[in-house]
mmCIF file of C-alpha atoms and ligand atoms in Angstrom:
data_model
loop_
_atom_site.group_PDB
_atom_site.id
_atom_site.type_symbol
_atom_site.label_atom_id
_atom_site.label_comp_id
_atom_site.label_asym_id
_atom_site.label_seq_id
_atom_site.Cartn_x
_atom_site.Cartn_y
_atom_site.Cartn_z
ATOM 1 C CA MET A 154 -61.342 52.978 126.153
ATOM 2 C CA PRO A 155 -62.195 53.081 122.319
ATOM 3 C CA SER A 156 -65.018 55.180 122.780
ATOM 4 C CA ALA A 157 -63.135 57.738 125.184
ATOM 5 C CA ARG A 158 -60.605 58.110 122.289
ATOM 6 C CA ARG A 159 -63.146 58.627 119.938
ATOM 7 C CA LEU A 160 -64.346 61.489 122.474
ATOM 8 C CA PHE A 161 -61.145 63.202 122.660
ATOM 9 C CA GLN A 162 -60.430 63.079 118.765
ATOM 10 C CA PHE A 163 -63.975 64.836 118.426
ATOM 11 C CA LEU A 164 -63.341 67.204 121.145
ATOM 12 C CA ASP A 165 -59.849 67.655 119.466
ATOM 13 C CA THR A 166 -61.478 68.781 116.130
ATOM 14 C CA GLU A 167 -60.644 72.045 114.635
ATOM 15 C CA THR A 168 -63.989 74.412 114.837
ATOM 16 C CA GLU A 169 -64.570 75.332 111.360
ATOM 17 C CA TRP A 170 -63.475 78.576 110.843
ATOM 18 C CA ALA A 171 -66.253 81.098 110.155
ATOM 19 C CA SER A 172 -65.446 84.480 111.085
ATOM 20 C CA GLY A 173 -67.238 86.506 108.309
ATOM 21 C CA LYS A 174 -70.319 88.283 109.320
ATOM 22 C CA ASP A 175 -71.283 90.533 106.152
ATOM 23 C CA MET A 176 -74.742 89.517 104.705
ATOM 24 C CA VAL A 177 -75.018 87.707 101.327
ATOM 25 C CA GLU A 178 -78.223 88.481 99.025
ATOM 26 C CA ASN A 179 -80.335 85.114 97.434
ATOM 27 C CA ARG A 180 -78.953 85.415 93.898
ATOM 28 C CA PRO A 181 -75.872 84.017 92.002
ATOM 29 C CA PRO A 182 -72.578 86.538 92.811
ATOM 30 C CA ARG A 183 -69.941 87.144 90.191
ATOM 31 C CA LEU A 184 -67.439 84.201 91.629
ATOM 32 C CA GLU A 185 -63.936 84.664 90.934
ATOM 33 C CA PHE A 186 -60.363 83.186 92.081
ATOM 34 C CA ARG A 187 -57.899 85.220 91.910
ATOM 35 C CA ASP A 188 -54.045 84.090 91.940
ATOM 36 C CA ILE A 189 -55.520 81.133 94.102
ATOM 37 C CA GLN A 190 -52.520 78.822 95.755
ATOM 38 C CA PHE A 191 -53.423 76.217 97.869
ATOM 39 C CA ARG A 192 -51.527 73.042 99.628
ATOM 40 C CA TYR A 193 -53.107 70.583 101.811
ATOM 41 C CA GLU A 194 -49.480 69.430 103.297
ATOM 42 C CA GLU A 195 -46.623 71.409 103.864
ATOM 43 C CA ASN A 196 -44.319 70.342 100.953
ATOM 44 C CA ARG A 197 -46.933 69.621 98.228
ATOM 45 C CA LEU A 198 -48.375 72.367 96.357
ATOM 46 C CA ILE A 199 -52.193 71.407 94.758
ATOM 47 C CA LEU A 200 -53.224 74.596 92.992
ATOM 48 C CA GLN A 201 -51.224 77.220 91.804
ATOM 49 C CA GLY A 202 -52.044 80.367 89.768
ATOM 50 C CA ILE A 203 -55.282 79.624 89.265
ATOM 51 C CA ASN A 204 -57.360 82.292 87.897
ATOM 52 C CA PHE A 205 -61.044 81.992 86.616
ATOM 53 C CA THR A 206 -64.225 83.877 87.276
ATOM 54 C CA VAL A 207 -68.090 82.549 87.067
ATOM 55 C CA GLU A 208 -70.468 85.203 85.980
ATOM 56 C CA PRO A 209 -73.819 85.198 87.334
ATOM 57 C CA GLY A 210 -76.048 82.802 85.522
ATOM 58 C CA GLU A 211 -73.138 80.867 83.881
ATOM 59 C CA LYS A 212 -72.506 77.722 82.986
ATOM 60 C CA VAL A 213 -68.914 77.003 83.568
ATOM 61 C CA ALA A 214 -66.724 73.375 83.199
ATOM 62 C CA ILE A 215 -63.556 72.460 84.988
ATOM 63 C CA ILE A 216 -61.884 69.486 83.586
ATOM 64 C CA GLY A 217 -58.319 68.071 84.307
ATOM 65 C CA GLN A 218 -56.711 64.591 84.935
ATOM 66 C CA ASN A 219 -57.067 62.852 88.258
ATOM 67 C CA GLY A 220 -55.576 64.502 91.053
ATOM 68 C CA SER A 221 -55.172 67.638 89.359
ATOM 69 C CA GLY A 222 -56.963 69.444 92.004
ATOM 70 C CA LYS A 223 -61.010 70.314 90.567
ATOM 71 C CA SER A 224 -62.557 68.960 93.959
ATOM 72 C CA THR A 225 -60.069 70.797 95.821
ATOM 73 C CA ILE A 226 -61.176 73.986 93.826
ATOM 74 C CA LEU A 227 -64.676 73.253 95.182
ATOM 75 C CA ASN A 228 -63.466 72.837 98.675
ATOM 76 C CA LEU A 229 -62.280 75.939 98.660
ATOM 77 C CA LEU A 230 -65.388 77.444 96.617
ATOM 78 C CA LEU A 231 -67.400 76.170 99.342
ATOM 79 C CA ARG A 232 -64.902 77.507 102.329
ATOM 80 C CA PHE A 233 -64.026 73.930 103.558
ATOM 81 C CA TYR A 234 -60.364 75.050 103.255
ATOM 82 C CA GLN A 235 -58.790 78.615 102.952
ATOM 83 C CA PRO A 236 -56.229 79.327 99.872
ATOM 84 C CA ASN A 237 -52.671 79.777 101.019
ATOM 85 C CA ALA A 238 -52.555 82.669 98.476
ATOM 86 C CA GLY A 239 -54.743 84.708 96.672
ATOM 87 C CA HIS A 240 -58.645 85.202 97.115
ATOM 88 C CA VAL A 241 -61.879 83.711 96.436
ATOM 89 C CA LEU A 242 -64.246 86.473 95.735
ATOM 90 C CA ALA A 243 -67.873 86.791 95.539
ATOM 91 C CA ASP A 244 -69.280 90.110 94.172
ATOM 92 C CA GLY A 245 -65.596 91.397 94.673
ATOM 93 C CA LYS A 246 -65.692 91.076 98.421
ATOM 94 C CA ASP A 247 -63.485 88.086 99.574
ATOM 95 C CA VAL A 248 -65.522 85.304 100.891
ATOM 96 C CA SER A 249 -63.940 84.959 104.078
ATOM 97 C CA SER A 250 -65.678 88.286 104.975
ATOM 98 C CA LEU A 251 -68.937 86.651 104.127
ATOM 99 C CA SER A 252 -71.584 84.875 107.017
ATOM 100 C CA LEU A 253 -70.827 81.242 106.517
ATOM 101 C CA GLU A 254 -73.940 80.139 107.032
ATOM 102 C CA ASP A 255 -75.322 82.497 104.495
ATOM 103 C CA TYR A 256 -72.681 81.846 102.227
ATOM 104 C CA ARG A 257 -73.190 78.283 102.259
ATOM 105 C CA SER A 258 -76.965 78.758 101.321
ATOM 106 C CA LEU A 259 -76.242 79.902 97.995
ATOM 107 C CA PHE A 260 -75.053 76.506 96.739
ATOM 108 C CA SER A 261 -76.455 73.110 96.169
ATOM 109 C CA VAL A 262 -73.600 70.653 95.549
ATOM 110 C CA VAL A 263 -74.056 67.194 93.347
ATOM 111 C CA SER A 264 -71.587 65.234 94.389
ATOM 112 C CA GLN A 265 -69.848 61.845 92.918
ATOM 113 C CA GLU A 266 -70.981 60.024 96.450
ATOM 114 C CA PRO A 267 -74.147 61.631 98.073
ATOM 115 C CA TYR A 268 -74.642 61.279 101.846
ATOM 116 C CA LEU A 269 -77.573 58.561 102.036
ATOM 117 C CA PHE A 270 -79.739 58.246 104.948
ATOM 118 C CA LEU A 271 -81.358 54.990 106.464
ATOM 119 C CA GLY A 272 -84.891 55.277 105.363
ATOM 120 C CA ASN A 273 -87.017 55.337 102.048
ATOM 121 C CA ILE A 274 -86.325 56.853 98.454
ATOM 122 C CA LEU A 275 -88.585 59.859 99.625
ATOM 123 C CA GLN A 276 -86.707 60.521 102.650
ATOM 124 C CA ASN A 277 -83.472 60.700 101.050
ATOM 125 C CA VAL A 278 -85.038 63.164 98.543
ATOM 126 C CA ASP A 279 -86.693 65.678 100.903
ATOM 127 C CA LEU A 280 -84.556 66.282 103.664
ATOM 128 C CA SER A 281 -86.431 68.938 105.037
ATOM 129 C CA GLU A 282 -89.868 67.280 104.504
ATOM 130 C CA SER A 283 -91.318 70.504 103.093
ATOM 131 C CA ALA A 284 -91.478 69.824 99.601
ATOM 132 C CA LYS A 285 -94.786 70.977 97.828
ATOM 133 C CA ALA A 286 -95.989 67.708 95.827
ATOM 134 C CA ASP A 287 -95.594 69.517 92.466
ATOM 135 C CA GLU A 288 -91.890 70.467 93.114
ATOM 136 C CA LEU A 289 -91.497 66.900 93.958
ATOM 137 C CA GLU A 290 -92.786 65.585 91.200
ATOM 138 C CA SER A 291 -90.607 67.494 89.090
ATOM 139 C CA ALA A 292 -87.561 67.067 90.756
ATOM 140 C CA LEU A 293 -88.049 63.427 90.657
ATOM 141 C CA LYS A 294 -88.911 63.635 86.907
ATOM 142 C CA GLU A 295 -85.844 66.035 85.811
ATOM 143 C CA SER A 296 -83.348 63.645 87.687
ATOM 144 C CA GLY A 297 -84.555 60.569 86.288
ATOM 145 C CA VAL A 298 -85.379 58.951 89.472
ATOM 146 C CA ALA A 299 -89.077 59.037 88.716
ATOM 147 C CA SER A 300 -87.947 56.440 85.875
ATOM 148 C CA TYR A 301 -86.632 53.889 88.457
ATOM 149 C CA ILE A 302 -89.303 54.086 91.374
ATOM 150 C CA VAL A 303 -92.052 52.821 89.336
ATOM 151 C CA ARG A 304 -90.139 49.494 89.098
ATOM 152 C CA MET A 305 -89.307 49.848 92.722
ATOM 153 C CA PRO A 306 -91.581 47.435 95.128
ATOM 154 C CA ASP A 307 -92.929 50.183 97.354
ATOM 155 C CA GLY A 308 -92.255 53.262 94.785
ATOM 156 C CA GLU A 309 -91.086 56.240 96.528
ATOM 157 C CA LYS A 310 -91.751 54.579 99.847
ATOM 158 C CA THR A 311 -88.773 51.813 98.903
ATOM 159 C CA GLN A 312 -86.259 51.113 102.006
ATOM 160 C CA ILE A 313 -82.731 51.964 100.219
ATOM 161 C CA GLY A 314 -80.658 50.136 102.883
ATOM 162 C CA ARG A 315 -77.786 51.044 104.586
ATOM 163 C CA ASP A 316 -75.591 53.587 102.300
ATOM 164 C CA GLY A 317 -78.042 52.987 99.761
ATOM 165 C CA ALA A 318 -77.109 49.038 99.577
ATOM 166 C CA LYS A 319 -80.182 48.108 97.874
ATOM 167 C CA LEU A 320 -79.706 50.575 94.949
ATOM 168 C CA SER A 321 -77.269 50.518 91.992
ATOM 169 C CA GLY A 322 -74.261 52.971 91.877
ATOM 170 C CA GLY A 323 -76.150 55.163 88.993
ATOM 171 C CA GLU A 324 -79.572 55.053 91.150
ATOM 172 C CA LYS A 325 -77.821 56.054 94.187
ATOM 173 C CA GLN A 326 -75.972 59.093 92.600
ATOM 174 C CA LYS A 327 -79.068 60.096 90.662
ATOM 175 C CA LEU A 328 -80.649 60.732 94.437
ATOM 176 C CA ALA A 329 -78.542 64.068 95.121
ATOM 177 C CA VAL A 330 -80.271 65.620 91.959
ATOM 178 C CA PRO A 331 -83.952 66.051 93.162
ATOM 179 C CA ARG A 332 -82.230 66.984 96.479
ATOM 180 C CA ALA A 333 -80.023 69.546 94.613
ATOM 181 C CA LEU A 334 -83.079 70.662 92.741
ATOM 182 C CA LEU A 335 -85.585 71.188 95.729
ATOM 183 C CA LYS A 336 -82.843 73.419 97.506
ATOM 184 C CA ASP A 337 -83.301 75.685 94.867
ATOM 185 C CA ALA A 338 -79.969 77.683 95.179
ATOM 186 C CA PRO A 339 -78.865 80.572 93.126
ATOM 187 C CA VAL A 340 -75.411 78.374 92.146
ATOM 188 C CA VAL A 341 -75.376 74.539 91.504
ATOM 189 C CA ILE A 342 -72.248 72.725 91.768
ATOM 190 C CA LEU A 343 -72.042 69.370 90.091
ATOM 191 C CA ASP A 344 -68.521 67.108 91.055
ATOM 192 C CA GLU A 345 -68.490 64.393 88.397
ATOM 193 C CA ALA A 346 -72.418 64.392 89.419
ATOM 194 C CA THR A 347 -72.848 62.009 86.495
ATOM 195 C CA SER A 348 -70.405 59.475 86.252
ATOM 196 C CA GLY A 349 -72.332 56.516 87.122
ATOM 197 C CA PHE A 350 -75.303 57.814 84.985
ATOM 198 C CA ASP A 351 -75.970 55.640 81.542
ATOM 199 C CA ILE A 352 -75.655 57.855 78.779
ATOM 200 C CA GLU A 353 -79.334 58.744 78.227
ATOM 201 C CA SER A 354 -79.755 59.967 81.749
ATOM 202 C CA ASP A 355 -76.495 61.810 81.501
ATOM 203 C CA ALA A 356 -77.644 63.561 78.491
ATOM 204 C CA TYR A 357 -81.023 64.140 79.817
ATOM 205 C CA LEU A 358 -79.690 65.706 83.129
ATOM 206 C CA HIS A 359 -77.397 67.559 80.815
ATOM 207 C CA ASP A 360 -80.078 69.096 79.032
ATOM 208 C CA VAL A 361 -82.002 69.813 82.374
ATOM 209 C CA ILE A 362 -78.957 71.751 83.421
ATOM 210 C CA VAL A 363 -78.403 73.996 80.428
ATOM 211 C CA ASN A 364 -81.943 74.570 79.697
ATOM 212 C CA LYS A 365 -83.856 74.722 82.664
ATOM 213 C CA MET A 366 -81.549 76.194 85.216
ATOM 214 C CA GLN A 367 -81.194 79.549 83.335
ATOM 215 C CA GLY A 368 -80.528 82.051 85.529
ATOM 216 C CA LYS A 369 -78.470 80.119 88.184
ATOM 217 C CA SER A 370 -75.010 79.765 88.089
ATOM 218 C CA VAL A 371 -73.409 76.122 87.366
ATOM 219 C CA VAL A 372 -69.761 75.003 88.043
ATOM 220 C CA MET A 373 -69.597 71.252 86.552
ATOM 221 C CA ILE A 374 -66.509 68.829 87.040
ATOM 222 C CA THR A 375 -66.847 66.434 84.149
ATOM 223 C CA HIS A 376 -64.679 63.690 82.689
ATOM 224 C CA HIS A 377 -67.595 63.328 80.120
ATOM 225 C CA TYR A 378 -66.675 65.877 77.267
ATOM 226 C CA ASN A 379 -69.760 65.707 75.741
ATOM 227 C CA ASN A 380 -71.428 67.781 78.760
ATOM 228 C CA LEU A 381 -69.080 70.617 77.867
ATOM 229 C CA GLU A 382 -71.758 71.305 75.252
ATOM 230 C CA GLY A 383 -73.657 74.379 76.807
ATOM 231 C CA ALA A 384 -70.989 75.486 79.094
ATOM 232 C CA GLY A 385 -70.028 79.175 78.570
ATOM 233 C CA LYS A 386 -66.332 78.484 79.571
ATOM 234 C CA VAL A 387 -64.182 75.567 80.148
ATOM 235 C CA ASN A 388 -61.270 75.754 82.485
ATOM 236 C CA ARG A 389 -58.654 72.839 82.270
ATOM 237 C CA LEU A 390 -56.462 72.576 85.131
ATOM 238 C CA PRO A 391 -52.769 71.419 84.225
ATOM 239 C CA SER A 392 -51.989 67.567 84.930
ATOM 240 C CA ALA A 393 -51.318 66.748 88.580
ATOM 241 C CA SER A 394 -47.457 66.269 88.190
ATOM 242 C CA PHE A 395 -47.257 69.944 86.744
ATOM 243 C CA ALA A 396 -49.651 71.354 89.905
ATOM 244 C CA ALA A 397 -47.575 69.461 92.287
ATOM 245 C CA CYS A 398 -43.969 70.291 91.430
HETATM 246 N N1 ATP B 645 -57.514 66.263 102.300
HETATM 247 C C1 ATP B 645 -56.415 65.935 101.490
HETATM 248 N N2 ATP B 645 -55.431 65.986 102.265
HETATM 249 C C2 ATP B 645 -54.165 65.925 101.533
HETATM 250 N N3 ATP B 645 -53.871 66.129 100.491
HETATM 251 C C3 ATP B 645 -55.134 65.751 99.570
HETATM 252 C C4 ATP B 645 -56.346 66.094 100.418
HETATM 253 N N4 ATP B 645 -57.326 65.715 99.325
HETATM 254 C C5 ATP B 645 -56.749 65.848 97.718
HETATM 255 N N5 ATP B 645 -55.603 65.905 98.316
HETATM 256 C C6 ATP B 645 -54.693 65.875 97.432
HETATM 257 O O1 ATP B 645 -54.779 66.628 96.546
HETATM 258 C C7 ATP B 645 -54.512 66.261 95.061
HETATM 259 C C8 ATP B 645 -55.795 66.966 94.370
HETATM 260 O O2 ATP B 645 -57.180 66.278 94.802
HETATM 261 P P1 ATP B 645 -58.397 66.566 94.239
HETATM 262 O O3 ATP B 645 -59.439 65.773 95.051
HETATM 263 O O4 ATP B 645 -58.704 68.166 94.059
HETATM 264 O O5 ATP B 645 -58.361 65.947 92.471
HETATM 265 P P2 ATP B 645 -59.339 65.940 91.341
HETATM 266 O O6 ATP B 645 -59.172 66.726 90.560
HETATM 267 O O7 ATP B 645 -60.712 66.417 92.080
HETATM 268 O O8 ATP B 645 -59.447 64.370 91.047
HETATM 269 P P3 ATP B 645 -60.460 63.300 90.322
HETATM 270 O O9 ATP B 645 -60.793 63.689 89.183
HETATM 271 O O10 ATP B 645 -59.748 61.777 90.834
HETATM 272 O O11 ATP B 645 -61.706 63.465 91.300
HETATM 273 C C9 ATP B 645 -54.540 64.967 95.070
HETATM 274 O O12 ATP B 645 -53.274 64.459 94.561
HETATM 275 C C10 ATP B 645 -54.917 64.736 96.623
HETATM 276 O O13 ATP B 645 -53.785 63.600 96.517
HETATM 277 MG MG1 MG B 646 -62.417 65.013 92.164
#
């Protein structure tokens, strides 16, 4: 019975809305949030009057209190949800008119809790198992993963356990960074990507983002104000209580 219930729940799952067909070029587009309003539930407004742009190659930070809607902005940008009013635009076109697969291929996302597979470190970094040796080496170095691999019993072949149980919180989080670097997408999104990093690792990755990702657009959500250095623009969201009223 429980299996049957899960099967029916699965069949009832809403299909992702993916009507757009227009092609997307593989370069950073000019992204714009125009008069965005959004609610997950009927009576609770989460975002209202959100306006900002990310110019190609620009590094933009989004800051705000817990629950103010920062990750929600990324959900809208990545088209996991649609705004209730207003438009998310890429090069002036509403993103809903673009092919979803093409559009998503523009982004690499580094989130606070990366999805980890049962396997070794390498399998969790090079998901397509097609990275060139030199690219893999520099991605592991720039993310700081290389510095802890050397302490592991089997190096990069060390098993990480279920959900990365054999790694520390920061070590797990760091695995998402070389993944994103290897994807080499034109727009990089960091959602509190370094919250579990020690001060040195945080500063090192920040330097990689600002100096080695020239040409790429970066949208970073951070609570660490020292990470705002190098950001072209900082968007501060109103507090949660204000946004939700
Ligand atoms: N799937 C959802 N369904 C209903 N409400 C949600 C959902 N996801 C988030 N919310 C609500 O929307 C508000 C904004 O959430 P969001 O995750 O965007 O905040 P945030 O700014 O990223 O916070 P934090 O700094 O804690 O990560 C919160 O009050 C949250 O309760
Ligand atoms: Mg969040």
